[in-house]
GROMACS .gro file of C-alpha atoms in nm:
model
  306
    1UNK     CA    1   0.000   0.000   0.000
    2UNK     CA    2   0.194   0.341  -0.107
    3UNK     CA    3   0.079   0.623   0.118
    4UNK     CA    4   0.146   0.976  -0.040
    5UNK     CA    5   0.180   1.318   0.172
    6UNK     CA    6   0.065   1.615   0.045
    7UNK     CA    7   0.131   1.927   0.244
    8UNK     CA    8   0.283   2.271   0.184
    9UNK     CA    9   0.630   2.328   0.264
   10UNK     CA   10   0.508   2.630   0.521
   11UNK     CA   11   0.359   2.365   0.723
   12UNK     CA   12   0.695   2.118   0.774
   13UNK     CA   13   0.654   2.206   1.119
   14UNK     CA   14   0.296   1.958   1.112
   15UNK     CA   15   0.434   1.717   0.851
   16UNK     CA   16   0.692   1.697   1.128
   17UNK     CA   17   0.457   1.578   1.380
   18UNK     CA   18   0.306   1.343   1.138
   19UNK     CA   19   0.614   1.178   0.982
   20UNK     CA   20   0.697   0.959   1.313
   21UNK     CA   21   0.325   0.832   1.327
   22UNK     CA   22   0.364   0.739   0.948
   23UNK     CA   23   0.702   0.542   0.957
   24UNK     CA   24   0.594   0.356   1.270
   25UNK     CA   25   0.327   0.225   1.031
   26UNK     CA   26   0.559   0.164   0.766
   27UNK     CA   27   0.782   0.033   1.003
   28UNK     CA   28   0.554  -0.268   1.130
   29UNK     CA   29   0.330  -0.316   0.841
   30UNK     CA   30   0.560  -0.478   0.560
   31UNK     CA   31   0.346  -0.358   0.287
   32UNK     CA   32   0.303   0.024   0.367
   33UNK     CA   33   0.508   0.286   0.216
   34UNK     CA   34   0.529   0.652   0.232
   35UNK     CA   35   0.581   0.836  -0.034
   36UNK     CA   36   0.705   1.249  -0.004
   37UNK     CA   37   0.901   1.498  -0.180
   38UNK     CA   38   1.166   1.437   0.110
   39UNK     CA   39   1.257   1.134  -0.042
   40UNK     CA   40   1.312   1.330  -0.400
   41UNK     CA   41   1.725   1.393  -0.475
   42UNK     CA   42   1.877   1.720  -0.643
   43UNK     CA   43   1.924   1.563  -0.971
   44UNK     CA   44   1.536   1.457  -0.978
   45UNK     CA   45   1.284   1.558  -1.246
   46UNK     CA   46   1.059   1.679  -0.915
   47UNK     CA   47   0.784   1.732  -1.163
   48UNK     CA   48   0.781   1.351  -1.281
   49UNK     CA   49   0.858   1.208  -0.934
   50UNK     CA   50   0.544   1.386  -0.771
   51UNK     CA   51   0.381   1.266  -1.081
   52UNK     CA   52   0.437   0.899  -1.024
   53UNK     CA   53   0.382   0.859  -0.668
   54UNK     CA   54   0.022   1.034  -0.702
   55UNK     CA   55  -0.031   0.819  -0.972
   56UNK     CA   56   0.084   0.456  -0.782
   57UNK     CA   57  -0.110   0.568  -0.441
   58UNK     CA   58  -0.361   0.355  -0.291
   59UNK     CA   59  -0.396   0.661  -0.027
   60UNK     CA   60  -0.329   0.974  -0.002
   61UNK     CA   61  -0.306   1.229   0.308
   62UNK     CA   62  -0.352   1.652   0.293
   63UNK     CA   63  -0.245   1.809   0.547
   64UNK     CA   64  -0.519   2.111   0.464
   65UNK     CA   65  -0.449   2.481   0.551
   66UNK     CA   66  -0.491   2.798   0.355
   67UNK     CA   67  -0.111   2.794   0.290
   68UNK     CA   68  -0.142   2.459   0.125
   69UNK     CA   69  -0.469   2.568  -0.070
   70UNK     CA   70  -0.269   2.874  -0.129
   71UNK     CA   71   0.025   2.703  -0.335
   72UNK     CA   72   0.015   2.743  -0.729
   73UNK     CA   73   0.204   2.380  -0.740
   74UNK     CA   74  -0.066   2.199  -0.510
   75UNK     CA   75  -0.365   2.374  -0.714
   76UNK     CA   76  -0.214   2.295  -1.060
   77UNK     CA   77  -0.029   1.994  -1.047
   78UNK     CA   78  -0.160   1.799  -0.720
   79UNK     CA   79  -0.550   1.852  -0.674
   80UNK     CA   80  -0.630   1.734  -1.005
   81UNK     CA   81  -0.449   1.420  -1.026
   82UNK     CA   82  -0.577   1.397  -0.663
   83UNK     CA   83  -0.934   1.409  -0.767
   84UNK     CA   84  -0.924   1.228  -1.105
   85UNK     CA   85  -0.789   0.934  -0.937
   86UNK     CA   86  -1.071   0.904  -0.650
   87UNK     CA   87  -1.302   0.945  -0.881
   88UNK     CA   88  -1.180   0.667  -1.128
   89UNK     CA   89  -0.956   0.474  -0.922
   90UNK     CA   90  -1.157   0.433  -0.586
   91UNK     CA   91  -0.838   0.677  -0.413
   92UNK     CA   92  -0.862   0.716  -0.042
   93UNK     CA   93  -0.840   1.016   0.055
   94UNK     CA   94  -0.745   1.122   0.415
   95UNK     CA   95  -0.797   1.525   0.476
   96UNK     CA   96  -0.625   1.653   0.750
   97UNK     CA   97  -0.769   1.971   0.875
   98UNK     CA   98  -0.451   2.135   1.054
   99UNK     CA   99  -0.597   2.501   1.095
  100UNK     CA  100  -0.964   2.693   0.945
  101UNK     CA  101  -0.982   2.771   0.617
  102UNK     CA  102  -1.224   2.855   0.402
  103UNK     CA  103  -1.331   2.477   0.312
  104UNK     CA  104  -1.566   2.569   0.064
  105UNK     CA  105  -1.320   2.644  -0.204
  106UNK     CA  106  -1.253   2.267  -0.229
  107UNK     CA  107  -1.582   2.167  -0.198
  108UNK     CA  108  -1.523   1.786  -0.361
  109UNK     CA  109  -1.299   1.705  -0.066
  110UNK     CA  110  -1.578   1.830   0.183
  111UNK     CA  111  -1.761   1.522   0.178
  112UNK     CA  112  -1.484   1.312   0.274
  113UNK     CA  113  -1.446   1.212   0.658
  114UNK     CA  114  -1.162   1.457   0.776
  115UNK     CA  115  -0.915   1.416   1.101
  116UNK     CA  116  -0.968   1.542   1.323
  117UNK     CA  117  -1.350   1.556   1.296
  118UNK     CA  118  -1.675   1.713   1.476
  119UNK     CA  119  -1.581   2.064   1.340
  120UNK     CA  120  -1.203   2.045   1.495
  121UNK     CA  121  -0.884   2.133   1.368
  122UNK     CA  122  -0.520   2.067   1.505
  123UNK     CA  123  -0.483   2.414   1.551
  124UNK     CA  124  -0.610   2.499   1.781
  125UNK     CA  125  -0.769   2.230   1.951
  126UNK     CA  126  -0.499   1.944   1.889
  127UNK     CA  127  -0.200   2.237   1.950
  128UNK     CA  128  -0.115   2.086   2.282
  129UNK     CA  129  -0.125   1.748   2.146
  130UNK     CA  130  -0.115   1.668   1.825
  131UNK     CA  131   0.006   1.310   1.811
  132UNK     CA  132  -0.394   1.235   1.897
  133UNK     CA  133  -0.504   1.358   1.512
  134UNK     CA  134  -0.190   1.249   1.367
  135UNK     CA  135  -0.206   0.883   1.537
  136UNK     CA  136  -0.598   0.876   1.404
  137UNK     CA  137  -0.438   0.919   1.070
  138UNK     CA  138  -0.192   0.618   1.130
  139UNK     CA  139  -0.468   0.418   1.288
  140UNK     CA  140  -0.719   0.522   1.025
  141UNK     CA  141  -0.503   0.405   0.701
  142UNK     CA  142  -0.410   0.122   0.906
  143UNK     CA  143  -0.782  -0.026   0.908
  144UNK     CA  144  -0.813   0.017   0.552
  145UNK     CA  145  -0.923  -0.309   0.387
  146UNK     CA  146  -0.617  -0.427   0.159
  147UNK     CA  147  -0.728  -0.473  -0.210
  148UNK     CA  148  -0.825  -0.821  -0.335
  149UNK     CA  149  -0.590  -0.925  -0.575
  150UNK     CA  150  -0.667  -0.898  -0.967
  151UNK     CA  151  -0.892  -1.251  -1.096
  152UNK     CA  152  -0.595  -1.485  -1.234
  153UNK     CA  153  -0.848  -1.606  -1.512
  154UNK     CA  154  -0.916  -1.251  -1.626
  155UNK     CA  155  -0.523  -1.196  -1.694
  156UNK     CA  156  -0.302  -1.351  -1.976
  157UNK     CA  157   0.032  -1.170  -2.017
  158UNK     CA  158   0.217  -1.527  -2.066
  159UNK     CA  159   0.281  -1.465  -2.394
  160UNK     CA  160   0.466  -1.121  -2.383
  161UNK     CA  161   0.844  -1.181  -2.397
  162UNK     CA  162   0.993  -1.124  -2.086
  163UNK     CA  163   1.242  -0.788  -2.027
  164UNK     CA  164   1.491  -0.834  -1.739
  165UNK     CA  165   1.677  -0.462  -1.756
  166UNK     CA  166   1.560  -0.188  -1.546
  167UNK     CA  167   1.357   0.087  -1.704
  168UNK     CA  168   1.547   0.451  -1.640
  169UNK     CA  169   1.433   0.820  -1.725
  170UNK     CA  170   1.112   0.716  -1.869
  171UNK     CA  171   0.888   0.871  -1.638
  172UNK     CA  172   0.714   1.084  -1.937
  173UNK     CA  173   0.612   0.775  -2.135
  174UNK     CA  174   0.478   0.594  -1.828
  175UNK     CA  175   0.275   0.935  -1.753
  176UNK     CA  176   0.117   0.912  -2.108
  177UNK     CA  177   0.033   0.553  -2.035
  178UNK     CA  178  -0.164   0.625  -1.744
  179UNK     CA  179  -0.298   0.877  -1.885
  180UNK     CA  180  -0.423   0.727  -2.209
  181UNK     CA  181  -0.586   0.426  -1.996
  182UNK     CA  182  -0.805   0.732  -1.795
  183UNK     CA  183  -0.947   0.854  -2.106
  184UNK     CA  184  -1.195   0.604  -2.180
  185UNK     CA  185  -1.303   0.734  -2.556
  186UNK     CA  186  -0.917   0.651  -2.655
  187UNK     CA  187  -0.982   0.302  -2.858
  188UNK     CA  188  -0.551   0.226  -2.958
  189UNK     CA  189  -0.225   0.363  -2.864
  190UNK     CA  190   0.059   0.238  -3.075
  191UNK     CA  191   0.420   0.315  -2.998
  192UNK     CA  192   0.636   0.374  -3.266
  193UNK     CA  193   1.011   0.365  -3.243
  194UNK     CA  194   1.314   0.148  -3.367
  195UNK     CA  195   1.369  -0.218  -3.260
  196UNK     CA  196   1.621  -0.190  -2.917
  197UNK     CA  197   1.489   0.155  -2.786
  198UNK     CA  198   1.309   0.009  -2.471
  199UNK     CA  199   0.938  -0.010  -2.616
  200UNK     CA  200   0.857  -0.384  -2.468
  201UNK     CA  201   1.069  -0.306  -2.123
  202UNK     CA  202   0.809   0.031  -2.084
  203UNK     CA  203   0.505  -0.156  -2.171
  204UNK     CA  204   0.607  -0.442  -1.898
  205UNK     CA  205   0.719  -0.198  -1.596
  206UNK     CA  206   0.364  -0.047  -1.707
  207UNK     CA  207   0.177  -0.326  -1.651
  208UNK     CA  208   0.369  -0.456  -1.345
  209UNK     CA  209   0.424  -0.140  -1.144
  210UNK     CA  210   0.148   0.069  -1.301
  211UNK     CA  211  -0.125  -0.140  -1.380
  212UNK     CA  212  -0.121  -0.501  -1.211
  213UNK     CA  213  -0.075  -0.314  -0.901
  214UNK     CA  214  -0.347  -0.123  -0.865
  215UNK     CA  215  -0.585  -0.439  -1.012
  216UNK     CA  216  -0.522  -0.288  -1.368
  217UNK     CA  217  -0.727   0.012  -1.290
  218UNK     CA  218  -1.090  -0.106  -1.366
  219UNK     CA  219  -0.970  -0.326  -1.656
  220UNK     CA  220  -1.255  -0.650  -1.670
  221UNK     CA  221  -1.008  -0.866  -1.876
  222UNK     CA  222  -0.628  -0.825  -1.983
  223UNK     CA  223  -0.472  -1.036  -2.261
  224UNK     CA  224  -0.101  -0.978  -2.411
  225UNK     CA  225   0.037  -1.103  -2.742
  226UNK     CA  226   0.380  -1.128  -2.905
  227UNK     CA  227   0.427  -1.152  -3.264
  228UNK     CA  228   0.743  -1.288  -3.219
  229UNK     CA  229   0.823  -1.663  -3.085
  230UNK     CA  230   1.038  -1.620  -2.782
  231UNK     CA  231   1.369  -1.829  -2.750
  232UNK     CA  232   1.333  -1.947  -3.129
  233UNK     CA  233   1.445  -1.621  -3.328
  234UNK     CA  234   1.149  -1.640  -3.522
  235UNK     CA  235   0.873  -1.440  -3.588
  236UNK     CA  236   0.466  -1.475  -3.623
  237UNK     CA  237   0.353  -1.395  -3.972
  238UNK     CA  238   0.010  -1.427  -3.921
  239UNK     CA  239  -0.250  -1.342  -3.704
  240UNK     CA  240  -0.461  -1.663  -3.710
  241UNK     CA  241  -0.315  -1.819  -3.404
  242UNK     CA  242  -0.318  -1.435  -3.177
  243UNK     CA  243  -0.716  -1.380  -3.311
  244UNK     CA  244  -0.801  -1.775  -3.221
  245UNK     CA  245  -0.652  -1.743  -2.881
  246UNK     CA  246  -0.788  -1.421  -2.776
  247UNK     CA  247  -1.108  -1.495  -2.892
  248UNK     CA  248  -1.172  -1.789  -2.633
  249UNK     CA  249  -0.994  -1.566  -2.316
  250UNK     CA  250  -1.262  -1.309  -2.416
  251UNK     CA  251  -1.536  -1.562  -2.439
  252UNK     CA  252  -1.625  -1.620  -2.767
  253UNK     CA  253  -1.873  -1.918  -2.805
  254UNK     CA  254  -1.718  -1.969  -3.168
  255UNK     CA  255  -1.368  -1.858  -3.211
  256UNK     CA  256  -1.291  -2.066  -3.503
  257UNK     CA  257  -1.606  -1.962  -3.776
  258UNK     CA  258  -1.607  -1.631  -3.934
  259UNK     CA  259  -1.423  -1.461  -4.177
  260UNK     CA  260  -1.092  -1.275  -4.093
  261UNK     CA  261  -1.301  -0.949  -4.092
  262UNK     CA  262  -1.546  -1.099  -3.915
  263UNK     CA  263  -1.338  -1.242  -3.634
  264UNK     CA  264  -1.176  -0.914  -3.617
  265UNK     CA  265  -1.509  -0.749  -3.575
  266UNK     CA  266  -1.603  -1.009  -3.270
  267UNK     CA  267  -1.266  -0.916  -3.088
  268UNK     CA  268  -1.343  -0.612  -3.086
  269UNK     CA  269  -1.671  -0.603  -2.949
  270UNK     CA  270  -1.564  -0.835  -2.695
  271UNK     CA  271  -1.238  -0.615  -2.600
  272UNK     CA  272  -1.488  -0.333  -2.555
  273UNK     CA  273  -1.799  -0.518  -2.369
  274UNK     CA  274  -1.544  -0.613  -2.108
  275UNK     CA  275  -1.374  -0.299  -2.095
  276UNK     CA  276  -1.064  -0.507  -2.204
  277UNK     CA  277  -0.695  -0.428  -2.228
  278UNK     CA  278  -0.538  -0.576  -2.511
  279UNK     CA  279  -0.119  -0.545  -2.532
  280UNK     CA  280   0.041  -0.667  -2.886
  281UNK     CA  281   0.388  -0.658  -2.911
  282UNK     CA  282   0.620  -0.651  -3.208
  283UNK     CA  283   0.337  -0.612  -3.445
  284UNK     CA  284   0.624  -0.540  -3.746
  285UNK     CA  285   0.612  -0.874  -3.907
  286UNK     CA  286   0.241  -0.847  -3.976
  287UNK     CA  287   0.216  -0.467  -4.115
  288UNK     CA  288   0.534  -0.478  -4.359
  289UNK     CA  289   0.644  -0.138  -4.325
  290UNK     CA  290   0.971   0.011  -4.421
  291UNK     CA  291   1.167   0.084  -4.078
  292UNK     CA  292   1.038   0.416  -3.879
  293UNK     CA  293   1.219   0.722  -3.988
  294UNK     CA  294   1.418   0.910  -3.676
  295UNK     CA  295   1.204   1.036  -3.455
  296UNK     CA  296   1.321   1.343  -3.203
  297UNK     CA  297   1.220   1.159  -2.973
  298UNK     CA  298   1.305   0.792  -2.881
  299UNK     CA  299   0.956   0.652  -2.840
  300UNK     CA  300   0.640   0.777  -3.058
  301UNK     CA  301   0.256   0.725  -2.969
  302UNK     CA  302  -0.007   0.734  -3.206
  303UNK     CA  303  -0.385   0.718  -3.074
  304UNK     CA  304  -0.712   0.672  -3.230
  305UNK     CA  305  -1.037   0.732  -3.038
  306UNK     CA  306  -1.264   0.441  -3.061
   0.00000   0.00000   0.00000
């Protein structure tokens, strides 16, 4: 479970009081983390890094004031990811009132259960002692019910070629990933780029630290394909074993009749009636085209609204 802090850096003196409460839980619960911008080095993209951990949180804690509502960086870059994710990714939020503001400017967040509640705030009613909010925040996260894990028979990435180098400085892509998977009128992302740039290693730390994670974000079935034969050099020519296959994981009563169009057709309907995710990889040997010109960037995306 990654726990993320938000706070403004005018209230360290709180964030502070909280920290201890927070690594005492990460401390004796093996699979909490917390996740700040303390953690962040000098050479960081801070940017990205805030970016990610927003984006792999299963909770996340504001410590409210009218400095933090105040901050251009909270407002822009923080409150919307904040939101978007509760509302499609289920989110926790934990509000932490530390002094009165005017809590009608973030009116979305009102209806969430703050700490400390029944109108108080840690300043000043907690001032004296705030380890009782801050250990309600501990205690609170704590009694969270962990997620289920993801169906086994609604996943089948077997078939995607494994990719045992770390990803580095891709951060950007990942972003778009995520992103891409939110907008739910976006129908196919392809990414375009040379053979050896990375593309299979991103689509796999996707999946694994991105997706599978957070029980692939809503996704009803997931199914990956590689066009070319792992260990034997080789490479898939057709599609007639990929569209026979994927047709039974997504339930088709009759995977072998039809037409090629026609199969095609059913896949997709399927894909879509099960708000599927559907990963092909190394898709070259089937579309013929003459190698991808240089690109200023390393990896391209394409995307075509369903």
């Amino acid at each position: 479970m990654h726990v993320f802090v938000s706070y403004s850096h005018k209230d360290e003196v709180w964030f502070d009081q909280l920290a201890p409460h927070l690594n005492a839980l990460a401390n004796h619960i093996p699979d909490v983390t917390i996740e700040t911008d303390r953690g962040l080095q000098g050479g960081d993209d801070f940017g990205n890094e805030i970016q990610a951990m927003m984006e792999r949180a299963d909770v996340a804690v504001l410590l409210c004031s009218s400095r933090w509502l105040a901050s251009e960086y909270v407002k822009e870059n923080e409150l919307p990811v904040l939101q978007r994710r509760q509302q499609e990714d289920g989110l926790t939020l934990i509000p932490v009132r530390l002094e009165r503001y005017d809590e009608g400017l973030i009116q979305w967040l009102q209806a969430i259960q703050a700490i400390p509640g029944n109108g108080k705030w840690v300043v000043p009613d907690f001032r004296q002692d705030p380890s009782t909010p801050f250990g309600e925040v501990s205690t609170r996260i704590r009694q969270l019910p962990r997620p289920a894990p993801y169906p086994p028979e609604n996943k089948d990435l077997t078939r995607l070629p494994p990719t045992g180098s770390a990803l580095f400085g891709r951060e950007k892509e990942l972003e778009m990933l995520d992103t891409s998977w939110s907008q739910k009128s976006l129908g196919v992302l392809v990414l375009v780029a040379k053979g050896g740039v990375g593309k299979t290693t991103l689509v796999n730390e996707w999946l694994e630290k991105r997706m599978e994670k957070k029980r692939f974000r809503g996704a009803g079935k997931v199914f990956g394909f590689s066009f070319h034969s792992q260990g034997s050099g080789t490479r898939i020519t057709d599609s007639d074993e990929f569209v026979r296959l994927a047709l039974e994981f997504f339930g088709d009563n009759a995977p072998a009749e039809g037409t090629p169009w026609s199969k095609g057709e059913r896949l997709a309907g399927l894909v879509r009636a099960r708000n599927g995710l559907l990963i092909l990889d190394g898709l070259e040997p089937l579309q013929q085209f003459p190698e991808p010109p240089n690109l200023a960037i390393p990896i391209g995306f394409d995307a075509w609204a369903s």
